[in-house]
Each structure stands twice: as C-alpha cells, then as structure tokens.
C-alpha cells in the first residue's frame, strides 16, 4: 500500500475529505501549514468577524498566526480563553464563552472558531450551537485526537455532575482545518493517545489500513507525510460512518470499539489524566476487546496478539495491570460498565471482532462472561 489516500482528493499538499451531510455538508482540509492559510480558507464562508475560542496552552502557541491570517482577509476577531483541561467542559465555562461571544460583537452570520483539542472543540461547538440559536463554527483541531475524532461528526457538549458529555447538541462545523504541523508541539503522551484512535479505524473495518499503520506508525508520530495520510484516512472513515448514521441510532456505535472498557477504566482512575488519558484507556480497551473476542471464539489468537503487539510497539498500554495505581476489581469494573450509556435493559453491548478489520456490535453479552474474562485478565 502506498501513502496515497485512496479517495481523499489531493490538492497541492492539502488533502481534502468531504463530509456528505446534505445541507450540513462540509470539508475537512488536512496538511502542514494550514493555520497560516486559515484566512484564505475561511474567507469564502463570508463572515466579517470571528470569536476564537482557545485554551491557555494553545493560544500562546498559535492564536497570533490565526488572528493575522484572518486579518489579512479583512476578518476581525476576538479571542476567548479558558484554562486547559477537561474541567473547562463545564456549565461555568459554557456561560463565560457564550457571554464572551456576544460581547465580541459577533453577529449571527459570523463565526465561532475552535482552536484547540477536543475540550475546546466540544465546548466552543456547543456554544456555537446555542448562541443566537445557532452560529456557524470552524474547527481548527490541535491534538491528534481532535484531528482524527472529535472534530469530525458534529457532537458537541459539556460534562454534568451526572457524567461526561451528557449535556450537548449535534452541531456540524462549516469547515475543519487540520494543520498537522500543530501536533509537533503536542506532548508525546497526548500524541500517542491520539494514535490509539487512528489504529481503531483499521481495527473496525479496514484491515489494509491496520497493516499500513504497522509499517508507518513512526512516521505518523514523528510528523512525516504519513501523518497527513493517517489523519485523512481516519477522517474519511469517521465521516463515512457519520454520513450513514449522523445521530448514532445504528452502526455509528462501531466507533466505540474499546470504549466500553475504556470508560470504566477512566472512571476507575477518577478521570485523572495524570494516571490515564482517554487514548491510553482506549488502547487497553481495544486490546481487551480483541482478547475477549478470542475468548468467545470469534477471533483468532493471532489477531488478538497482533493488536496488542502493535499498540505496545507504539508505546501504548494494553493490559489492566498497565493502569498506574490499579483499576479496581472485576465486580467494580463490571458495575462501571453497567453505567455506560451503551447498556440497554441490563444487557451489555460490546463492540467485538471476528478479526482485524471485522468488528461488529454484540448485543446482550452476558455479564457473567464479562466478569470471568476480567478476573482472568486481572490475574493473568
Ligand atoms: N465530540 C466528539 O465526537 C468527541 C470524540 C472524542 C473525544 N471527545 C472529547 O475530546 C476531549 C479530549 O480531547 P483532547 O484529547 O484533544 O484533549 P484536550 O483538548 O484537553 O487537549 C489535551 C492537552 O493538550 C494541550 N494541547 C492541545 N493542543 C496542543 C498543541 N498543539 N501543542 C501543545 N499542547 C496542546 C491542551 O492544552 C491540553 O492540555 C474530551 O473531552 C472528549 O470527551 C469528543
Ligand atoms: Zn475515544
């Protein structure tokens, strides 16, 4: 396989993935250097002003270049900052951002621009969904996770004391600019965590892409041209699922491969990113999903091993024992999984696999089988 994307259309150095959602259709542009060209890319949307929402880590690195690029095209801007981290997906931050957007004299035809990781995309996107009953917004994702996952698909929102992402709206962006050079300043741990979501797309339904990742992961992490292709291929994969199932009634659930386990592990560490970031939990979750599939005789031992070996090679955790400080008992984890929103009528729904690239939705997986598997994993 070459690094030429099969259907992402190449223009100069920029790759383009179209998200075909009828009147809500939009483009994702991917390439190094897109930030400096943001004014030219955003100008066709016809806005006069932009409210840029960012965090206090990302803004000092990149906001000036964005503001200058917009100004070159006659687009004025105001910058709204929140502290970095998950705690900013709160009612308080949402209220502050909404008020600041209104104070910035941004009119209904203007834009909200999210410059940051998934936290900023989710928060700014939700603010854009509700200020003036809906404003257009542009995503400029600055983490690998945001470029391959959270900026695609239109889910926006904040956390409630009842759980993560429980208050929000579907609101599609008008444009996504994924400048892959922005990932050069990302802490290596965040980069690797985002890579787990890249691998996920291969494991769901694209075995050749998983093969390609095995051969090219280093180029992705180190910022070679492989990175652009990996982001484009991931966006294409997510966009295809979203186009089939925009509001998650059907097979969009496949995107949750590894996530039922991952959410329980994130709960187990009290969402302490110092111990486990989301992508690390997903890496463990995907390795567990394949080993569980092997135990249930859906998947070969060879494929389960290959998944684990690749994640390990890329520097990601794959075992419950890899969770710093431990992750609780099998009963505790089972209970935590029972609280996940993918549970209906007391039966557990998992994404399992018949092999690499052959994932499927398994409904009604008996709790005792899950427990037996987890006990085995904890004492392996
Ligand atoms: N909407 C969706 O469909 C969807 C999907 C997956 C995840 N999410 C959400 O995404 C969030 C996680 O996103 P994330 O992993 O991007 O976390 P994040 O936004 O918290 O970013 C991680 C850290 O990296 C810093 N950072 C960001 N870009 C940087 C850069 N270029 N250089 C240096 N530092 C940088 C940030 O300041 C932050 O400290 C979660 O809240 C999750 O719920 C949403
Ligand atoms: Zn995820």
Tab-separated table of C-alpha atoms and ligand atoms in Angstrom:
chain	number	residue	atom	x	y	z
A	1	UNK	CA	0.000	0.000	0.000
A	2	UNK	CA	1.287	3.479	-0.804
A	3	UNK	CA	0.799	6.660	1.200
A	4	UNK	CA	-1.567	7.995	-1.447
A	5	UNK	CA	-5.011	8.180	0.059
A	6	UNK	CA	-7.464	6.066	-1.939
A	7	UNK	CA	-10.196	8.671	-2.173
A	8	UNK	CA	-9.142	11.783	-0.246
A	9	UNK	CA	-8.548	14.217	-3.057
A	10	UNK	CA	-5.040	15.702	-3.082
A	11	UNK	CA	-4.586	19.404	-3.898
A	12	UNK	CA	-1.036	20.630	-3.698
A	13	UNK	CA	-0.040	19.421	-0.248
A	14	UNK	CA	-3.512	19.661	1.178
A	15	UNK	CA	-5.757	16.624	1.487
A	16	UNK	CA	-9.492	17.092	1.448
A	17	UNK	CA	-12.158	14.872	2.973
A	18	UNK	CA	-15.757	15.779	2.207
A	19	UNK	CA	-18.404	15.010	4.819
A	20	UNK	CA	-21.577	14.471	2.786
A	21	UNK	CA	-24.403	15.593	5.070
A	22	UNK	CA	-26.699	17.295	2.515
A	23	UNK	CA	-27.281	20.910	3.649
A	24	UNK	CA	-24.859	20.373	6.522
A	25	UNK	CA	-22.070	19.028	4.277
A	26	UNK	CA	-18.582	20.373	4.872
A	27	UNK	CA	-14.922	19.823	4.081
A	28	UNK	CA	-12.052	18.747	6.298
A	29	UNK	CA	-8.737	20.055	4.966
A	30	UNK	CA	-5.574	18.319	6.149
A	31	UNK	CA	-1.963	19.386	5.741
A	32	UNK	CA	1.044	21.144	7.209
A	33	UNK	CA	0.815	24.941	7.169
A	34	UNK	CA	-2.972	25.304	7.013
A	35	UNK	CA	-3.022	27.605	10.049
A	36	UNK	CA	-1.229	30.383	8.183
A	37	UNK	CA	-3.642	29.952	5.272
A	38	UNK	CA	-6.676	29.954	7.574
A	39	UNK	CA	-7.799	33.432	6.450
A	40	UNK	CA	-7.902	32.384	2.799
A	41	UNK	CA	-9.695	29.130	3.640
A	42	UNK	CA	-12.236	30.774	5.946
A	43	UNK	CA	-12.914	33.912	3.832
A	44	UNK	CA	-15.259	32.090	1.375
A	45	UNK	CA	-17.637	31.486	4.300
A	46	UNK	CA	-18.358	35.222	4.130
A	47	UNK	CA	-18.008	36.134	7.807
A	48	UNK	CA	-16.841	39.594	8.926
A	49	UNK	CA	-15.816	38.647	12.444
A	50	UNK	CA	-14.741	35.556	14.311
A	51	UNK	CA	-14.797	34.676	18.005
A	52	UNK	CA	-11.756	32.463	18.521
A	53	UNK	CA	-12.137	30.091	21.475
A	54	UNK	CA	-8.913	28.508	22.706
A	55	UNK	CA	-7.143	27.376	25.865
A	56	UNK	CA	-4.294	28.997	27.767
A	57	UNK	CA	-1.753	26.452	26.499
A	58	UNK	CA	-2.685	26.504	22.809
A	59	UNK	CA	-3.399	30.223	22.353
A	60	UNK	CA	0.155	31.462	23.142
A	61	UNK	CA	1.477	28.956	20.592
A	62	UNK	CA	-0.917	29.551	17.705
A	63	UNK	CA	-3.531	32.290	18.177
A	64	UNK	CA	-1.398	35.143	16.766
A	65	UNK	CA	-0.886	33.346	13.453
A	66	UNK	CA	-4.608	32.678	13.170
A	67	UNK	CA	-5.541	36.274	14.034
A	68	UNK	CA	-3.039	37.598	11.463
A	69	UNK	CA	-4.293	35.236	8.755
A	70	UNK	CA	-7.883	36.285	9.356
A	71	UNK	CA	-6.955	39.991	9.418
A	72	UNK	CA	-5.223	39.641	6.028
A	73	UNK	CA	-8.635	38.742	4.611
A	74	UNK	CA	-10.439	41.527	6.451
A	75	UNK	CA	-11.918	39.251	9.137
A	76	UNK	CA	-11.747	40.838	12.587
A	77	UNK	CA	-11.510	38.649	15.658
A	78	UNK	CA	-11.753	38.461	19.424
A	79	UNK	CA	-10.062	35.731	21.463
A	80	UNK	CA	-11.778	33.912	24.336
A	81	UNK	CA	-9.588	31.779	26.575
A	82	UNK	CA	-10.389	29.020	29.051
A	83	UNK	CA	-7.962	27.003	31.210
A	84	UNK	CA	-6.630	23.827	29.543
A	85	UNK	CA	-8.157	20.506	30.537
A	86	UNK	CA	-11.403	18.607	30.894
A	87	UNK	CA	-12.640	20.842	33.738
A	88	UNK	CA	-13.376	23.518	31.129
A	89	UNK	CA	-16.215	21.414	29.714
A	90	UNK	CA	-18.457	22.866	32.437
A	91	UNK	CA	-21.606	24.976	32.743
A	92	UNK	CA	-19.461	27.825	34.105
A	93	UNK	CA	-17.092	27.838	31.133
A	94	UNK	CA	-20.000	27.491	28.713
A	95	UNK	CA	-21.713	30.538	30.220
A	96	UNK	CA	-18.474	32.527	30.072
A	97	UNK	CA	-17.822	31.567	26.445
A	98	UNK	CA	-21.413	32.316	25.346
A	99	UNK	CA	-21.329	35.744	27.020
A	100	UNK	CA	-17.902	36.498	25.590
A	101	UNK	CA	-19.085	35.575	22.061
A	102	UNK	CA	-21.998	38.002	22.476
A	103	UNK	CA	-19.699	40.680	23.919
A	104	UNK	CA	-17.330	40.270	20.949
A	105	UNK	CA	-19.936	41.810	18.597
A	106	UNK	CA	-20.043	38.640	16.575
A	107	UNK	CA	-23.255	38.642	14.558
A	108	UNK	CA	-25.352	35.683	13.510
A	109	UNK	CA	-23.668	35.405	10.074
A	110	UNK	CA	-20.232	35.446	11.682
A	111	UNK	CA	-18.202	32.591	13.075
A	112	UNK	CA	-17.031	30.856	16.200
A	113	UNK	CA	-13.589	29.307	15.647
A	114	UNK	CA	-12.426	26.497	17.948
A	115	UNK	CA	-8.613	26.485	18.180
A	116	UNK	CA	-7.585	23.622	20.445
A	117	UNK	CA	-8.046	19.986	21.352
A	118	UNK	CA	-11.255	18.061	21.885
A	119	UNK	CA	-12.123	20.038	25.014
A	120	UNK	CA	-12.169	23.302	23.072
A	121	UNK	CA	-13.952	21.761	20.070
A	122	UNK	CA	-16.703	20.328	22.271
A	123	UNK	CA	-17.110	23.497	24.351
A	124	UNK	CA	-16.884	26.055	21.541
A	125	UNK	CA	-19.028	23.883	19.265
A	126	UNK	CA	-21.761	23.695	21.894
A	127	UNK	CA	-21.573	27.456	22.495
A	128	UNK	CA	-21.908	27.942	18.710
A	129	UNK	CA	-24.927	25.624	18.702
A	130	UNK	CA	-26.833	27.710	21.242
A	131	UNK	CA	-25.670	31.349	20.982
A	132	UNK	CA	-28.209	33.257	18.873
A	133	UNK	CA	-29.926	29.866	18.386
A	134	UNK	CA	-27.027	28.592	16.344
A	135	UNK	CA	-23.954	30.138	14.762
A	136	UNK	CA	-21.609	28.692	12.195
A	137	UNK	CA	-18.336	27.393	13.514
A	138	UNK	CA	-14.951	26.315	12.219
A	139	UNK	CA	-12.802	23.714	13.910
A	140	UNK	CA	-9.015	24.064	13.966
A	141	UNK	CA	-8.131	20.933	15.953
A	142	UNK	CA	-4.685	20.979	17.563
A	143	UNK	CA	-4.408	17.467	19.045
A	144	UNK	CA	-4.205	14.207	17.098
A	145	UNK	CA	-7.316	13.012	18.926
A	146	UNK	CA	-9.227	16.109	17.861
A	147	UNK	CA	-7.986	15.862	14.250
A	148	UNK	CA	-8.993	12.210	13.804
A	149	UNK	CA	-12.005	12.003	16.054
A	150	UNK	CA	-13.664	14.807	17.998
A	151	UNK	CA	-13.638	17.467	15.252
A	152	UNK	CA	-15.493	15.132	12.875
A	153	UNK	CA	-19.122	14.224	13.370
A	154	UNK	CA	-20.783	17.214	14.973
A	155	UNK	CA	-21.083	16.030	18.567
A	156	UNK	CA	-20.574	18.966	20.915
A	157	UNK	CA	-21.152	19.343	24.617
A	158	UNK	CA	-20.027	19.631	28.204
A	159	UNK	CA	-19.916	17.382	31.273
A	160	UNK	CA	-22.511	17.246	34.034
A	161	UNK	CA	-22.012	16.008	37.583
A	162	UNK	CA	-24.010	13.007	36.335
A	163	UNK	CA	-21.345	12.111	33.792
A	164	UNK	CA	-19.236	13.077	30.809
A	165	UNK	CA	-20.732	14.635	27.667
A	166	UNK	CA	-24.298	14.391	28.996
A	167	UNK	CA	-25.309	17.936	28.017
A	168	UNK	CA	-24.808	18.901	24.398
A	169	UNK	CA	-26.074	19.151	20.860
A	170	UNK	CA	-25.357	17.866	17.390
A	171	UNK	CA	-23.904	20.841	15.552
A	172	UNK	CA	-21.805	20.295	12.443
A	173	UNK	CA	-18.925	22.678	11.700
A	174	UNK	CA	-18.824	24.621	8.416
A	175	UNK	CA	-15.170	23.742	7.873
A	176	UNK	CA	-12.401	21.814	9.635
A	177	UNK	CA	-8.758	22.835	9.166
A	178	UNK	CA	-6.445	20.104	10.456
A	179	UNK	CA	-2.930	21.554	10.335
A	180	UNK	CA	-0.805	18.506	11.121
A	181	UNK	CA	2.275	20.633	11.922
A	182	UNK	CA	0.478	21.891	15.051
A	183	UNK	CA	0.925	18.411	16.506
A	184	UNK	CA	4.695	18.965	16.662
A	185	UNK	CA	4.268	20.797	19.995
A	186	UNK	CA	1.916	18.223	21.488
A	187	UNK	CA	3.323	16.274	24.477
A	188	UNK	CA	4.358	12.795	23.189
A	189	UNK	CA	1.914	11.142	25.552
A	190	UNK	CA	-1.041	13.052	24.033
A	191	UNK	CA	0.226	12.229	20.532
A	192	UNK	CA	0.391	8.507	21.252
A	193	UNK	CA	-3.027	8.608	22.915
A	194	UNK	CA	-4.499	10.122	19.750
A	195	UNK	CA	-2.767	7.413	17.744
A	196	UNK	CA	-4.878	4.785	19.532
A	197	UNK	CA	-7.946	6.301	17.821
A	198	UNK	CA	-6.160	6.101	14.432
A	199	UNK	CA	-5.490	2.389	14.952
A	200	UNK	CA	-9.155	1.998	15.914
A	201	UNK	CA	-10.294	2.801	12.356
A	202	UNK	CA	-8.160	-0.023	10.972
A	203	UNK	CA	-9.453	-2.429	13.579
A	204	UNK	CA	-13.104	-1.536	12.935
A	205	UNK	CA	-13.325	-2.296	9.222
A	206	UNK	CA	-10.107	-1.563	7.353
A	207	UNK	CA	-7.510	-4.323	7.705
A	208	UNK	CA	-5.243	-2.848	4.958
A	209	UNK	CA	-5.100	0.412	6.948
A	210	UNK	CA	-4.088	-1.521	10.066
A	211	UNK	CA	-1.304	-3.212	8.018
A	212	UNK	CA	-0.244	0.226	6.825
A	213	UNK	CA	-0.199	1.567	10.408
A	214	UNK	CA	2.034	-1.332	11.485
A	215	UNK	CA	4.566	-0.269	8.841
A	216	UNK	CA	4.197	3.520	9.190
A	217	UNK	CA	3.379	4.355	12.800
A	218	UNK	CA	6.724	6.003	13.389
A	219	UNK	CA	6.221	8.430	10.506
A	220	UNK	CA	2.794	9.323	11.888
A	221	UNK	CA	4.154	10.092	15.344
A	222	UNK	CA	7.268	11.895	14.091
A	223	UNK	CA	5.434	14.159	11.656
A	224	UNK	CA	6.299	12.670	8.279
A	225	UNK	CA	3.908	12.710	5.304
A	226	UNK	CA	2.433	9.525	6.770
A	227	UNK	CA	0.822	11.703	9.435
A	228	UNK	CA	-1.268	13.614	6.891
A	229	UNK	CA	-2.438	10.412	5.252
A	230	UNK	CA	-3.298	8.817	8.600
A	231	UNK	CA	-5.362	11.862	9.618
A	232	UNK	CA	-7.116	11.961	6.235
A	233	UNK	CA	-7.855	8.227	6.242
A	234	UNK	CA	-9.192	8.452	9.803
A	235	UNK	CA	-11.417	11.426	8.974
A	236	UNK	CA	-12.682	9.600	5.907
A	237	UNK	CA	-13.515	6.550	7.983
A	238	UNK	CA	-15.326	8.548	10.647
A	239	UNK	CA	-17.078	10.735	8.065
A	240	UNK	CA	-18.378	7.642	6.252
A	241	UNK	CA	-19.888	6.271	9.453
A	242	UNK	CA	-21.335	9.673	10.417
A	243	UNK	CA	-22.838	10.123	6.941
A	244	UNK	CA	-24.611	6.772	7.324
A	245	UNK	CA	-25.721	7.409	10.880
A	246	UNK	CA	-25.469	11.098	11.844
A	247	UNK	CA	-27.277	10.810	15.170
A	248	UNK	CA	-25.948	7.485	16.421
A	249	UNK	CA	-29.021	5.292	16.009
A	250	UNK	CA	-27.206	2.460	14.252
A	251	UNK	CA	-23.690	1.479	13.231
A	252	UNK	CA	-22.048	4.688	14.487
A	253	UNK	CA	-21.707	2.543	17.623
A	254	UNK	CA	-18.795	0.724	15.927
A	255	UNK	CA	-16.740	3.848	16.630
A	256	UNK	CA	-16.986	2.819	20.276
A	257	UNK	CA	-14.619	-0.124	19.764
A	258	UNK	CA	-12.635	-0.424	23.012
A	259	UNK	CA	-14.667	2.328	24.645
A	260	UNK	CA	-16.935	0.353	26.990
A	261	UNK	CA	-13.822	-0.964	28.738
A	262	UNK	CA	-12.076	2.414	28.362
A	263	UNK	CA	-14.851	4.407	30.041
A	264	UNK	CA	-14.844	2.011	33.011
A	265	UNK	CA	-11.059	2.426	33.341
A	266	UNK	CA	-11.310	6.214	33.138
A	267	UNK	CA	-13.916	6.058	35.913
A	268	UNK	CA	-11.643	3.775	37.917
A	269	UNK	CA	-8.876	6.394	37.952
A	270	UNK	CA	-11.375	9.180	38.698
A	271	UNK	CA	-10.685	10.762	35.264
A	272	UNK	CA	-7.196	11.586	36.500
A	273	UNK	CA	-5.304	12.320	33.263
A	274	UNK	CA	-2.067	12.019	35.221
A	275	UNK	CA	-2.811	8.291	35.515
A	276	UNK	CA	-4.635	7.563	32.287
A	277	UNK	CA	-5.575	9.755	29.334
A	278	UNK	CA	-8.538	8.770	27.163
A	279	UNK	CA	-6.499	7.324	24.283
A	280	UNK	CA	-4.473	5.156	26.663
A	281	UNK	CA	-7.718	3.803	28.116
A	282	UNK	CA	-8.904	3.146	24.539
A	283	UNK	CA	-5.681	1.264	23.733
A	284	UNK	CA	-6.236	-1.021	26.738
A	285	UNK	CA	-9.934	-1.253	25.825
A	286	UNK	CA	-9.203	-2.331	22.234
A	287	UNK	CA	-6.668	-4.932	23.351
A	288	UNK	CA	-9.280	-6.231	25.841
A	289	UNK	CA	-12.000	-6.249	23.161
A	290	UNK	CA	-9.818	-8.430	20.928
A	291	UNK	CA	-8.772	-10.773	23.746
A	292	UNK	CA	-12.419	-11.030	24.859
A	293	UNK	CA	-13.400	-11.778	21.239
A	294	UNK	CA	-10.737	-14.501	21.238
A	295	UNK	CA	-12.115	-15.975	24.494
A	296	UNK	CA	-15.606	-16.032	22.981
A	297	UNK	CA	-14.195	-17.809	19.894
A	298	UNK	CA	-14.978	-15.008	17.485
A	299	UNK	CA	-11.404	-14.019	16.744
A	300	UNK	CA	-8.098	-15.844	16.281
A	301	UNK	CA	-5.409	-15.699	18.940
A	302	UNK	CA	-3.034	-14.487	16.229
A	303	UNK	CA	-5.111	-11.356	15.503
A	304	UNK	CA	-5.557	-10.558	19.214
A	305	UNK	CA	-1.768	-10.805	19.617
A	306	UNK	CA	-1.128	-8.610	16.584
A	307	UNK	CA	-3.318	-5.847	18.008
A	308	UNK	CA	-1.557	-5.988	21.351
A	309	UNK	CA	1.914	-6.101	19.788
A	310	UNK	CA	1.273	-3.086	17.598
A	311	UNK	CA	-0.128	-0.940	20.398
A	312	UNK	CA	2.812	-1.919	22.604
A	313	UNK	CA	5.311	-1.082	19.867
A	314	UNK	CA	3.765	2.387	19.525
A	315	UNK	CA	4.213	2.912	23.274
A	316	UNK	CA	0.619	2.388	24.370
A	317	UNK	CA	-0.656	0.314	27.326
A	318	UNK	CA	-2.654	-2.868	26.623
A	319	UNK	CA	-3.327	-4.534	29.993
A	320	UNK	CA	-5.350	-3.796	33.118
A	321	UNK	CA	-2.061	-4.090	35.007
A	322	UNK	CA	-0.746	-1.129	32.990
A	323	UNK	CA	-3.137	1.270	34.770
A	324	UNK	CA	-0.992	3.191	37.284
A	325	UNK	CA	-2.330	2.643	40.800
A	326	UNK	CA	-4.610	-0.220	39.667
A	327	UNK	CA	-8.140	-0.235	38.294
A	328	UNK	CA	-10.354	-1.933	40.897
A	329	UNK	CA	-11.897	-5.410	40.991
A	330	UNK	CA	-13.733	-7.240	38.201
A	331	UNK	CA	-17.034	-6.544	40.007
A	332	UNK	CA	-16.252	-2.855	40.244
A	333	UNK	CA	-15.348	-2.647	36.537
A	334	UNK	CA	-18.467	-4.576	35.544
A	335	UNK	CA	-20.594	-2.186	37.564
A	336	UNK	CA	-18.848	0.785	35.975
A	337	UNK	CA	-19.537	-0.677	32.518
A	338	UNK	CA	-23.183	-1.113	33.518
A	339	UNK	CA	-23.385	2.641	33.997
A	340	UNK	CA	-22.195	3.266	30.465
A	341	UNK	CA	-24.815	4.702	28.161
A	342	UNK	CA	-24.341	1.830	25.699
A	343	UNK	CA	-26.173	-0.507	28.106
A	344	UNK	CA	-29.821	-1.294	27.376
A	345	UNK	CA	-32.153	-3.333	29.612
A	346	UNK	CA	-29.345	-4.597	31.805
A	347	UNK	CA	-27.586	-6.389	28.926
A	348	UNK	CA	-24.088	-5.343	27.967
A	349	UNK	CA	-23.390	-4.192	24.448
A	350	UNK	CA	-19.822	-4.569	23.246
A	351	UNK	CA	-18.033	-3.976	20.030
A	352	UNK	CA	-16.339	-7.293	19.364
A	353	UNK	CA	-14.307	-8.533	16.403
A	354	UNK	CA	-14.105	-11.571	14.152
A	355	UNK	CA	-10.614	-10.421	13.256
A	356	UNK	CA	-8.668	-7.279	12.405
A	357	UNK	CA	-10.980	-5.021	10.396
A	358	UNK	CA	-14.019	-7.160	11.208
A	359	UNK	CA	-15.666	-5.524	14.195
A	360	UNK	CA	-19.345	-5.916	14.951
A	361	UNK	CA	-21.919	-4.818	17.505
A	362	UNK	CA	-22.602	-7.617	20.002
A	363	UNK	CA	-25.794	-7.003	21.971
A	364	UNK	CA	-26.802	-8.889	25.101
A	365	UNK	CA	-23.348	-10.135	26.116
A	366	UNK	CA	-23.949	-11.967	29.439
A	367	UNK	CA	-22.439	-10.197	32.451
A	368	UNK	CA	-21.012	-13.420	33.909
A	369	UNK	CA	-18.888	-13.998	30.795
A	370	UNK	CA	-17.539	-10.453	31.046
A	371	UNK	CA	-16.763	-10.947	34.714
A	372	UNK	CA	-14.975	-14.250	34.133
A	373	UNK	CA	-12.897	-12.623	31.414
A	374	UNK	CA	-11.986	-9.645	33.622
A	375	UNK	CA	-10.980	-11.896	36.535
A	376	UNK	CA	-8.712	-13.788	34.144
A	377	UNK	CA	-7.195	-10.530	32.900
A	378	UNK	CA	-6.610	-9.168	36.394
A	379	UNK	CA	-4.768	-12.307	37.468
A	380	UNK	CA	-3.039	-13.033	34.153
B	1	LIG	N1	-17.126	15.371	20.062
B	1	LIG	C1	-16.668	14.164	19.881
B	1	LIG	O1	-17.124	13.423	18.990
B	1	LIG	C2	-15.546	13.665	20.734
B	1	LIG	C3	-14.864	12.490	20.390
B	1	LIG	C4	-13.787	12.103	21.174
B	1	LIG	C5	-13.405	12.863	22.265
B	1	LIG	N2	-14.097	13.999	22.568
B	1	LIG	C6	-13.702	14.842	23.715
B	1	LIG	O2	-12.397	15.343	23.455
B	1	LIG	C7	-11.805	15.684	24.709
B	1	LIG	C8	-10.361	15.260	24.704
B	1	LIG	O3	-9.692	15.933	23.666
B	1	LIG	P1	-8.105	16.062	23.650
B	1	LIG	O4	-7.502	14.752	23.899
B	1	LIG	O5	-7.769	16.782	22.408
B	1	LIG	O6	-7.812	16.895	24.972
B	1	LIG	P2	-7.545	18.459	25.283
B	1	LIG	O7	-8.361	19.335	24.444
B	1	LIG	O8	-7.687	18.579	26.760
B	1	LIG	O9	-6.013	18.626	24.892
B	1	LIG	C9	-5.033	17.891	25.600
B	1	LIG	C10	-3.944	18.818	26.159
B	1	LIG	O10	-3.076	19.202	25.104
B	1	LIG	C11	-2.922	20.610	25.065
B	1	LIG	N3	-2.728	20.940	23.657
B	1	LIG	C12	-3.659	20.914	22.690
B	1	LIG	N4	-3.093	21.146	21.507
B	1	LIG	C13	-1.779	21.335	21.708
B	1	LIG	C14	-0.675	21.587	20.861
B	1	LIG	N5	-0.809	21.644	19.538
B	1	LIG	N6	0.537	21.739	21.431
B	1	LIG	C15	0.698	21.628	22.778
B	1	LIG	N7	-0.303	21.375	23.625
B	1	LIG	C16	-1.531	21.215	23.093
B	1	LIG	C17	-4.172	21.160	25.689
B	1	LIG	O11	-3.957	22.441	26.214
B	1	LIG	C18	-4.466	20.119	26.754
B	1	LIG	O12	-3.716	20.388	27.908
B	1	LIG	C19	-12.632	15.002	25.785
B	1	LIG	O13	-13.371	15.965	26.485
B	1	LIG	C20	-13.569	14.097	24.988
B	1	LIG	O14	-14.819	13.933	25.633
B	1	LIG	C21	-15.144	14.411	21.827
B	2	LIG	ZN1	-12.303	7.820	22.021
